[in-house]
Coordinates of N, CA and C in Angstrom, one line a residue:
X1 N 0.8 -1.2 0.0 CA 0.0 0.0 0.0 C 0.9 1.2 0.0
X2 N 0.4 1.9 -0.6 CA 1.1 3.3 -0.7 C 0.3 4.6 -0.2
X3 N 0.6 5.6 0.6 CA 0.0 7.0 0.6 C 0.0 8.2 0.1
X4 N -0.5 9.0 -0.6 CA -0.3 9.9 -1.0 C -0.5 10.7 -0.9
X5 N 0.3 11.9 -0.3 CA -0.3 13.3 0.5 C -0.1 14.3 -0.6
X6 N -2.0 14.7 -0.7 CA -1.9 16.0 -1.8 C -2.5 17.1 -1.0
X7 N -2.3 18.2 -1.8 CA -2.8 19.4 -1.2 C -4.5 19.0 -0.7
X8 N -5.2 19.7 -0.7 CA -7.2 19.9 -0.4 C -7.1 19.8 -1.4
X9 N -7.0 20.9 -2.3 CA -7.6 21.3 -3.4 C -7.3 20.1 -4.8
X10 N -6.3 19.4 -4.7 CA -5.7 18.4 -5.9 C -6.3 17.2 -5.3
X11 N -6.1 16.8 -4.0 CA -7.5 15.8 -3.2 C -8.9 16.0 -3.8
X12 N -9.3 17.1 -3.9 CA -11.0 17.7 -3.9 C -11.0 17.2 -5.8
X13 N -9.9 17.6 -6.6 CA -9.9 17.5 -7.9 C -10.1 16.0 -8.6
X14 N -9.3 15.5 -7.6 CA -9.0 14.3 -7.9 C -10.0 13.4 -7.8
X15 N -10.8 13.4 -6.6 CA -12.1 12.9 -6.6 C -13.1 13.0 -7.4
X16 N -13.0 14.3 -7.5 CA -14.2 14.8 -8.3 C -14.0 14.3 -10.0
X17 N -12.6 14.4 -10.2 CA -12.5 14.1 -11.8 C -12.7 11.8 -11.6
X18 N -12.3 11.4 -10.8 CA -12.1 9.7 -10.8 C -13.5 10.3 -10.9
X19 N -15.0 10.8 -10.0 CA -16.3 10.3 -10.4 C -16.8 10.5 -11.7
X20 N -16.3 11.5 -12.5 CA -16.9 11.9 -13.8 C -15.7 11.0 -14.8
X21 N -14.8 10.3 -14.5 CA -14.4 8.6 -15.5 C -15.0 7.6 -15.0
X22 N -15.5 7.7 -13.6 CA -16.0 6.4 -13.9 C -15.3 5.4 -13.4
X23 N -14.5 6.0 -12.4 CA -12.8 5.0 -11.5 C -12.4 5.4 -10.7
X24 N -11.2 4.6 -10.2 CA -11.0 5.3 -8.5 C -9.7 6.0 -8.9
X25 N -10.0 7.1 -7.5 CA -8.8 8.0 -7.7 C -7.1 7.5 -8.3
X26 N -6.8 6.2 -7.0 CA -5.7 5.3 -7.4 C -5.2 5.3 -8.7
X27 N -6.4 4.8 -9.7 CA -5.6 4.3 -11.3 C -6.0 5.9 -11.6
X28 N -6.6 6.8 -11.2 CA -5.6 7.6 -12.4 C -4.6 8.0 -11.5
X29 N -4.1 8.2 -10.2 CA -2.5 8.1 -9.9 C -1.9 7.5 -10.7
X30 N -2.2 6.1 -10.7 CA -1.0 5.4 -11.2 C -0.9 5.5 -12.6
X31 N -1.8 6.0 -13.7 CA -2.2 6.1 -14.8 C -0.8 7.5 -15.0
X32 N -1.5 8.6 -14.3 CA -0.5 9.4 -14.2 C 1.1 9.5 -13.8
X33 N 1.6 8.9 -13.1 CA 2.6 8.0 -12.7 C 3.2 7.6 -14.3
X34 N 2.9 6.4 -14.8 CA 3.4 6.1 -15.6 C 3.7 6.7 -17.0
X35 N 2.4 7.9 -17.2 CA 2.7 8.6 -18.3 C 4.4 9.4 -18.2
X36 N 4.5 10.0 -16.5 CA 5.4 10.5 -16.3 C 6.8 9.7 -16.1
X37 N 6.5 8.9 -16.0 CA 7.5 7.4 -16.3 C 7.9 7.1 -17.3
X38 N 7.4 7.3 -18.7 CA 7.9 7.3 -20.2 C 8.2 8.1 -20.3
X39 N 7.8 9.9 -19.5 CA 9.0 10.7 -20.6 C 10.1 11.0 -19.5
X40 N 10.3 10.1 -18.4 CA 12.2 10.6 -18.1 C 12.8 10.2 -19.0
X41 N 13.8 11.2 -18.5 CA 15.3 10.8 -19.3 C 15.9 9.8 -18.9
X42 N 16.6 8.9 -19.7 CA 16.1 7.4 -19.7 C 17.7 7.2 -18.7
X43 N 18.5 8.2 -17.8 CA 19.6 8.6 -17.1 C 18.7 8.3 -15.6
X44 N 17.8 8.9 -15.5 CA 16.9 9.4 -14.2 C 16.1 7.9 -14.2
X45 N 15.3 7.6 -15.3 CA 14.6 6.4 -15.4 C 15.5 5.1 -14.7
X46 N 17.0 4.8 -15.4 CA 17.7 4.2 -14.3 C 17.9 3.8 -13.3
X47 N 18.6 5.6 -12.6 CA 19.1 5.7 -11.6 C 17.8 5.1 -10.5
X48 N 16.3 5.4 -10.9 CA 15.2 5.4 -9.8 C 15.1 3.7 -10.0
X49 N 15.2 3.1 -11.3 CA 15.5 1.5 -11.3 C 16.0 1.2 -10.3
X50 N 17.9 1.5 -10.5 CA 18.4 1.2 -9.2 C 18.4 1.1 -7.9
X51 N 17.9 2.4 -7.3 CA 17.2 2.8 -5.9 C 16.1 1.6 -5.7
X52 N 15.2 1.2 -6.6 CA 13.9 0.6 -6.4 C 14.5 -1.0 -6.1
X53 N 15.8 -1.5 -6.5 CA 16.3 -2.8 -6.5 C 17.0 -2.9 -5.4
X54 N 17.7 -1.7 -4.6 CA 18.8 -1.6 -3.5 C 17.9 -1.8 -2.2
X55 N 16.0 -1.0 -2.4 CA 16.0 -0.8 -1.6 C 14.8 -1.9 -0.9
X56 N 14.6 -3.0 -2.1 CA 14.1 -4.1 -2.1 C 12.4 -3.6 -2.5
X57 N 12.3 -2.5 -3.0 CA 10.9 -2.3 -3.2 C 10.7 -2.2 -4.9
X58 N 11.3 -3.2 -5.8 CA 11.0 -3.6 -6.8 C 10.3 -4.8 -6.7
X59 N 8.7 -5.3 -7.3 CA 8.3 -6.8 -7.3 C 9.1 -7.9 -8.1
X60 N 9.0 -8.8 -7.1 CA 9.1 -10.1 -8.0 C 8.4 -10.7 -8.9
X61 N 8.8 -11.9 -9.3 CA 7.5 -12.7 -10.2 C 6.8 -13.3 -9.2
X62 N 6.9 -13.4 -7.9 CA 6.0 -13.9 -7.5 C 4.9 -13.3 -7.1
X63 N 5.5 -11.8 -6.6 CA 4.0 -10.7 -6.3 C 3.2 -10.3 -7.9
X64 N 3.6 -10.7 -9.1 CA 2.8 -10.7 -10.1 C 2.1 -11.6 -10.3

């Protein structure tokens, strides 16, 4: 599980836009997340690889 601390007002948005798609707030986090995930620079995209493998918080094939 993860938390995400947003302002009021990006909380208040965020709700209110997941009810008018149709979905929970979460996927479009993570929806958003990964768009911003394809355009790093693929230097930065790495480096956060690496961090995510050191710090044991990359999944395995077994949590898939």
């Amino acid at each position: 599980m993860f938390n995400a601390q947003l302002t009021a007002e990006a909380k208040a948005k965020l709700k209110a836009l997941a009810q008018v798609e149709h979905t929970y707030a979460y996927s479009l986090l993570e929806n958003a997340f990964w768009q911003l995930w394809d355009r790093l620079p693929e230097d930065k995209r790495r480096a956060a690889e690496i961090v995510a493998q050191l710090t044991g918080e990359t999944p395995t094939e077994e949590d898939s």
